[in-house]
Amino acid sequence: MIVLSTTEELHKYISAQQLTPDLGGTLPYNHEDWIQQRIELETFSAIAQQISNSLDDFTKTIEEGELPNDVDSTQQLLDKHTLIYSDLKKEILSVAKHGEDLLSSIKEKKLAMYGDESQFPDPSGNIFAVERLLVQLEGTEKAFDDFWQFHSSKLRHCLDLRRFEQDFRELQVKFESHLKTISEAVESGETVESIDQLIRQTRVFEKLCIGDIDRADEVISSGQHLVNINSCPRECVEPKCTELIRVRNLLLDRLTKRIEALTATRTLLERIDNANHWCATGVEILASQKIEQCSNSPELAERYVLEIKEFISSSKDFTCNFPKETASPEAKALVTQASLTPTYS
């Protein structure tokens, strides 16, 4: 151990440039400034650690939680986590700004005190400490952003799946109701006017169904998209898409057949009405002919025969060759009656 009695003796062992003025050196140093910087540094370090703990708590809560099973709960969870993320992100940026301001302040005081930075790189060590904390904070922020990107994407995919499942259930109920309605629509009408009314009602019902059919197409498309991007289990989505396609096509087929059946029946009844009118006209023609005068007037008889032949030749316009299954029992009876109309020769 070397015992020194004067500062001059100290200078023999330590350069004056490395000693503060109170020891006869030239190294600028202010102990109060150092204490103040150290207090600010420790405060910054404590805040950074607090932020890190908050991030750990948030990520732990997320990792231990389960995904909701309905749309509303999933949306609420996404909104809640997004709000927490935004608040924590603001705190991280605020702490980083505080650290950068502290670093700038320390550097400015160092420059004012020492002038040439190359001669005294960082005598207090505070600059290095702040820079190290800023680097750690930057790494923490990046890791948190990566975690949030993964988690928020997972939540959004979950929300898309829950919406798909909810839409599927709603459409199931609606399609079941539509199919029941179209299955119970067996009335075919007894007159052209009544069938026209049924056709109008069916068209209105068809428009209602088309709205749900279009929605089903959108839901099917969204489900196929979820499968294609591998955001949801295939076995959870594909069977539902297949079922929607099946009931959609079934409803469209039954709507088409209903319209076709009503249209065919209307055409049939319209022709039957025309045929009945034709028969009535024939009766009127026969009633108007004075047969008793034909024995005295061959010309009159020949004219009557010509009228009858011309009238009978028009009967080809009333052939009833429609499928009987498209007609009501009443229409079938009319078809039978029309087919029994006597033929004149």
XYZ file of C-alpha atoms in Angstrom:
345
model
C 0.000 0.000 0.000
C 1.276 3.444 -0.940
C 0.397 6.351 1.342
C 0.468 9.782 -0.275
C 0.544 13.063 1.599
C 0.062 15.569 -1.238
C -1.756 15.773 -4.534
C 1.560 16.299 -6.267
C 2.588 12.841 -5.159
C -0.747 11.515 -6.483
C 0.045 12.963 -9.883
C 3.114 10.764 -10.049
C 0.829 7.736 -10.167
C -2.339 9.052 -11.860
C -2.473 11.500 -14.726
C -4.008 14.860 -13.892
C -6.325 14.401 -16.866
C -7.944 11.500 -15.035
C -8.423 13.396 -11.783
C -11.088 15.903 -10.857
C -10.211 19.517 -9.931
C -10.523 18.859 -6.181
C -7.596 16.444 -6.584
C -5.604 18.858 -8.677
C -6.665 17.288 -11.927
C -8.188 18.653 -15.121
C -11.065 16.191 -15.492
C -14.306 18.196 -15.369
C -16.723 16.693 -12.872
C -19.848 17.836 -11.046
C -21.020 15.412 -8.402
C -24.470 16.991 -8.127
C -24.975 16.581 -11.875
C -23.879 12.969 -11.626
C -26.325 12.302 -8.783
C -29.170 13.965 -10.697
C -28.394 11.975 -13.837
C -28.198 8.784 -11.822
C -31.582 9.467 -10.241
C -33.107 10.058 -13.675
C -31.394 6.948 -14.995
C -32.730 4.789 -12.165
C -36.194 6.259 -12.668
C -36.046 5.463 -16.377
C -34.845 1.937 -15.607
C -37.678 1.392 -13.122
C -40.311 2.621 -15.587
C -38.885 0.405 -18.324
C -39.013 -2.576 -15.969
C -42.591 -1.737 -15.026
C -43.582 -1.659 -18.689
C -41.863 -4.982 -19.239
C -43.812 -6.495 -16.341
C -47.091 -5.139 -17.741
C -46.336 -6.710 -21.113
C -45.535 -10.022 -19.449
C -48.816 -9.933 -17.519
C -50.790 -9.142 -20.666
C -49.187 -11.882 -22.750
C -49.600 -14.384 -19.918
C -53.300 -13.542 -19.630
C -53.732 -14.082 -23.364
C -51.843 -17.370 -23.400
C -53.882 -18.741 -20.499
C -57.217 -17.627 -21.957
C -59.538 -19.527 -24.310
C -61.161 -18.370 -27.509
C -64.898 -17.544 -27.199
C -67.585 -19.600 -28.932
C -69.830 -16.817 -30.203
C -69.532 -13.686 -32.304
C -70.304 -11.099 -29.623
C -67.862 -12.495 -27.066
C -65.118 -12.797 -29.668
C -65.671 -9.232 -30.864
C -65.651 -7.945 -27.290
C -62.430 -9.817 -26.536
C -60.779 -8.463 -29.685
C -61.843 -4.913 -28.819
C -60.653 -5.305 -25.230
C -57.254 -6.705 -26.181
C -56.820 -4.106 -28.919
C -57.444 -1.335 -26.394
C -54.941 -2.832 -23.941
C -52.381 -3.232 -26.714
C -52.844 0.381 -27.804
C -52.411 1.642 -24.240
C -49.289 -0.452 -23.668
C -47.893 0.614 -27.019
C -48.369 4.257 -26.073
C -46.618 3.635 -22.766
C -43.683 1.963 -24.518
C -43.314 4.879 -26.917
C -43.632 7.348 -24.048
C -40.925 5.585 -22.039
C -38.691 5.385 -25.106
C -39.187 9.116 -25.686
C -38.306 9.759 -22.052
C -35.133 7.697 -22.435
C -34.127 9.463 -25.638
C -34.649 12.847 -23.984
C -32.565 11.718 -21.012
C -29.801 10.504 -23.319
C -29.794 13.794 -25.219
C -29.657 15.743 -21.954
C -26.696 13.735 -20.653
C -24.846 14.112 -23.947
C -25.465 17.862 -24.030
C -24.128 18.314 -20.490
C -21.136 16.131 -21.308
C -20.410 18.175 -24.413
C -20.722 21.423 -22.460
C -18.449 20.105 -19.723
C -15.831 18.202 -21.704
C -15.987 19.737 -25.138
C -14.111 17.154 -27.187
C -16.081 13.904 -26.831
C -13.244 11.782 -28.155
C -11.081 12.723 -25.196
C -13.710 11.749 -22.615
C -15.989 9.105 -24.213
C -18.280 8.479 -21.214
C -16.599 9.155 -17.891
C -19.785 8.680 -15.827
C -21.030 5.570 -17.641
C -24.555 7.010 -17.729
C -24.661 7.318 -21.507
C -23.881 3.648 -21.949
C -26.478 2.696 -19.327
C -29.233 4.715 -21.024
C -28.339 3.403 -24.473
C -28.407 -0.164 -23.161
C -31.871 0.364 -21.670
C -33.114 1.898 -24.925
C -31.851 -1.104 -26.898
C -33.580 -3.454 -24.471
C -36.773 -1.419 -24.712
C -36.626 -1.520 -28.496
C -36.256 -5.296 -28.416
C -39.162 -5.580 -25.999
C -41.325 -3.415 -28.250
C -40.539 -5.516 -31.321
C -41.261 -8.770 -29.494
C -44.540 -7.326 -28.221
C -45.538 -6.167 -31.711
C -44.784 -9.614 -33.136
C -46.812 -11.265 -30.396
C -49.730 -8.914 -30.950
C -49.623 -9.455 -34.699
C -49.959 -13.197 -34.163
C -52.612 -12.922 -31.453
C -54.770 -10.307 -33.201
C -54.639 -12.328 -36.415
C -55.721 -15.403 -34.480
C -58.603 -13.484 -32.898
C -59.742 -12.066 -36.243
C -59.717 -15.521 -37.803
C -61.688 -16.800 -34.828
C -64.172 -13.961 -35.296
C -64.531 -14.824 -38.990
C -65.187 -18.451 -38.079
C -67.768 -17.530 -35.442
C -69.532 -15.253 -37.920
C -69.530 -18.049 -40.485
C -71.003 -20.463 -37.950
C -73.648 -17.948 -36.884
C -74.627 -17.212 -40.484
C -74.805 -20.940 -41.161
C -77.188 -21.521 -38.248
C -79.407 -18.607 -39.261
C -79.559 -19.772 -42.876
C -80.315 -23.317 -41.764
C -83.413 -22.095 -39.952
C -84.518 -19.923 -42.868
C -83.987 -22.599 -45.504
C -85.885 -25.104 -43.387
C -88.785 -22.658 -43.191
C -88.649 -21.929 -46.939
C -88.606 -25.624 -47.841
C -91.554 -26.276 -45.547
C -93.498 -23.434 -47.159
C -92.808 -24.589 -50.713
C -93.610 -28.203 -49.791
C -96.984 -27.176 -48.385
C -97.803 -25.096 -51.474
C -99.879 -27.746 -53.260
C -102.812 -25.589 -54.376
C -102.901 -25.304 -58.150
C -106.056 -23.248 -58.725
C -109.265 -23.972 -60.591
C -109.291 -20.992 -62.926
C -106.777 -18.983 -64.891
C -107.345 -16.025 -62.569
C -106.714 -18.068 -59.423
C -103.551 -19.559 -60.928
C -102.323 -16.078 -61.856
C -102.749 -15.116 -58.207
C -100.799 -18.201 -57.107
C -98.013 -17.401 -59.567
C -97.769 -13.847 -58.227
C -97.606 -15.145 -54.661
C -94.929 -17.649 -55.631
C -92.878 -14.933 -57.329
C -93.018 -12.811 -54.172
C -91.944 -15.816 -52.116
C -89.188 -16.512 -54.638
C -87.775 -12.997 -54.159
C -87.695 -13.589 -50.417
C -85.849 -16.861 -50.955
C -83.407 -15.322 -53.436
C -82.251 -12.882 -50.750
C -81.316 -15.782 -48.481
C -79.857 -17.738 -51.401
C -77.575 -14.811 -52.260
C -76.561 -14.580 -48.620
C -75.840 -18.316 -48.611
C -73.550 -17.850 -51.613
C -71.642 -15.187 -49.677
C -71.370 -17.413 -46.606
C -70.182 -20.339 -48.730
C -67.573 -18.096 -50.345
C -66.354 -16.847 -46.965
C -66.160 -20.410 -45.666
C -64.128 -21.541 -48.650
C -61.841 -18.550 -48.125
C -61.287 -19.545 -44.492
C -60.297 -23.025 -45.636
C -58.015 -21.748 -48.397
C -56.010 -19.496 -46.080
C -55.754 -22.286 -43.494
C -57.098 -20.029 -40.753
C -59.687 -22.548 -39.566
C -59.913 -26.338 -39.336
C -61.174 -27.744 -42.624
C -63.463 -30.211 -40.854
C -65.260 -27.326 -39.121
C -66.077 -25.422 -42.289
C -66.339 -27.710 -45.318
C -69.322 -29.810 -44.091
C -71.298 -26.634 -43.424
C -70.489 -25.266 -46.884
C -71.589 -28.563 -48.421
C -74.862 -28.506 -46.486
C -75.598 -24.922 -47.535
C -74.986 -25.824 -51.171
C -77.324 -28.813 -50.860
C -80.272 -26.960 -49.322
C -79.738 -23.960 -51.599
C -79.946 -26.144 -54.700
C -82.908 -28.051 -53.276
C -84.820 -24.823 -52.650
C -84.016 -23.494 -56.117
C -85.167 -26.757 -57.687
C -88.468 -26.760 -55.818
C -89.116 -23.122 -56.634
C -88.473 -23.806 -60.307
C -90.761 -26.837 -60.331
C -93.501 -24.924 -58.539
C -93.429 -22.105 -61.090
C -93.288 -24.570 -63.988
C -96.228 -26.572 -62.622
C -98.374 -23.480 -62.123
C -97.475 -22.141 -65.558
C -98.278 -25.469 -67.215
C -101.595 -25.710 -65.379
C -102.465 -22.157 -66.356
C -101.754 -22.883 -70.013
C -103.820 -26.057 -69.806
C -106.811 -24.337 -68.211
C -106.572 -21.500 -70.696
C -106.778 -23.968 -73.562
C -109.634 -25.787 -71.870
C -111.504 -22.489 -71.570
C -110.875 -21.852 -75.245
C -112.020 -25.383 -76.077
C -115.226 -24.931 -74.103
C -115.819 -21.675 -75.904
C -115.204 -23.495 -79.186
C -117.749 -26.156 -78.253
C -120.297 -23.517 -77.321
C -119.707 -21.825 -80.650
C -120.274 -25.153 -82.403
C -123.559 -25.625 -80.589
C -124.630 -22.154 -81.637
C -123.749 -22.917 -85.256
C -125.790 -26.123 -85.204
C -128.697 -24.396 -83.520
C -128.695 -21.644 -86.110
C -128.919 -24.063 -89.039
C -132.438 -24.897 -90.247
C -132.019 -28.536 -91.144
C -135.671 -28.993 -92.194
C -135.121 -26.648 -95.133
C -132.183 -28.643 -96.493
C -134.486 -31.225 -98.166
C -135.830 -28.549 -100.467
C -132.541 -26.690 -100.979
C -129.397 -28.694 -101.808
C -127.443 -25.437 -101.931
C -128.429 -24.623 -98.361
C -127.475 -28.101 -97.189
C -124.130 -27.806 -98.913
C -123.511 -24.421 -97.244
C -124.355 -25.875 -93.822
C -121.981 -28.776 -94.361
C -119.213 -26.384 -95.425
C -119.735 -24.275 -92.302
C -119.498 -27.354 -90.095
C -116.343 -28.628 -91.822
C -114.645 -25.248 -91.524
C -115.559 -25.086 -87.861
C -114.341 -28.633 -87.147
C -111.031 -27.920 -88.872
C -110.306 -25.304 -86.209
C -110.399 -27.948 -83.448
C -106.698 -28.737 -83.915
C -105.913 -25.562 -81.948
C -107.282 -27.136 -78.764
C -105.305 -30.355 -78.394
C -104.653 -31.010 -74.694
C -101.344 -32.837 -74.608
C -100.019 -31.572 -71.267
C -98.730 -33.887 -68.507
C -101.615 -34.774 -66.239
C -99.460 -34.527 -63.118
C -99.265 -30.753 -63.578
C -103.006 -30.298 -63.334
C -105.379 -30.284 -60.398
C -108.181 -32.887 -60.113
C -110.616 -30.261 -61.343
C -108.449 -29.549 -64.373
C -108.143 -33.266 -65.108
C -111.918 -33.553 -65.091
C -112.155 -30.685 -67.539
C -109.559 -32.336 -69.765
C -111.574 -35.553 -69.739
C -114.755 -33.659 -70.524
C -113.088 -31.821 -73.385
C -111.706 -35.068 -74.794
C -115.251 -36.480 -74.975
C -116.455 -33.697 -77.274
C -118.260 -35.399 -80.199
C -116.668 -35.314 -83.622
C -118.810 -34.226 -86.523
C -118.341 -35.590 -90.004
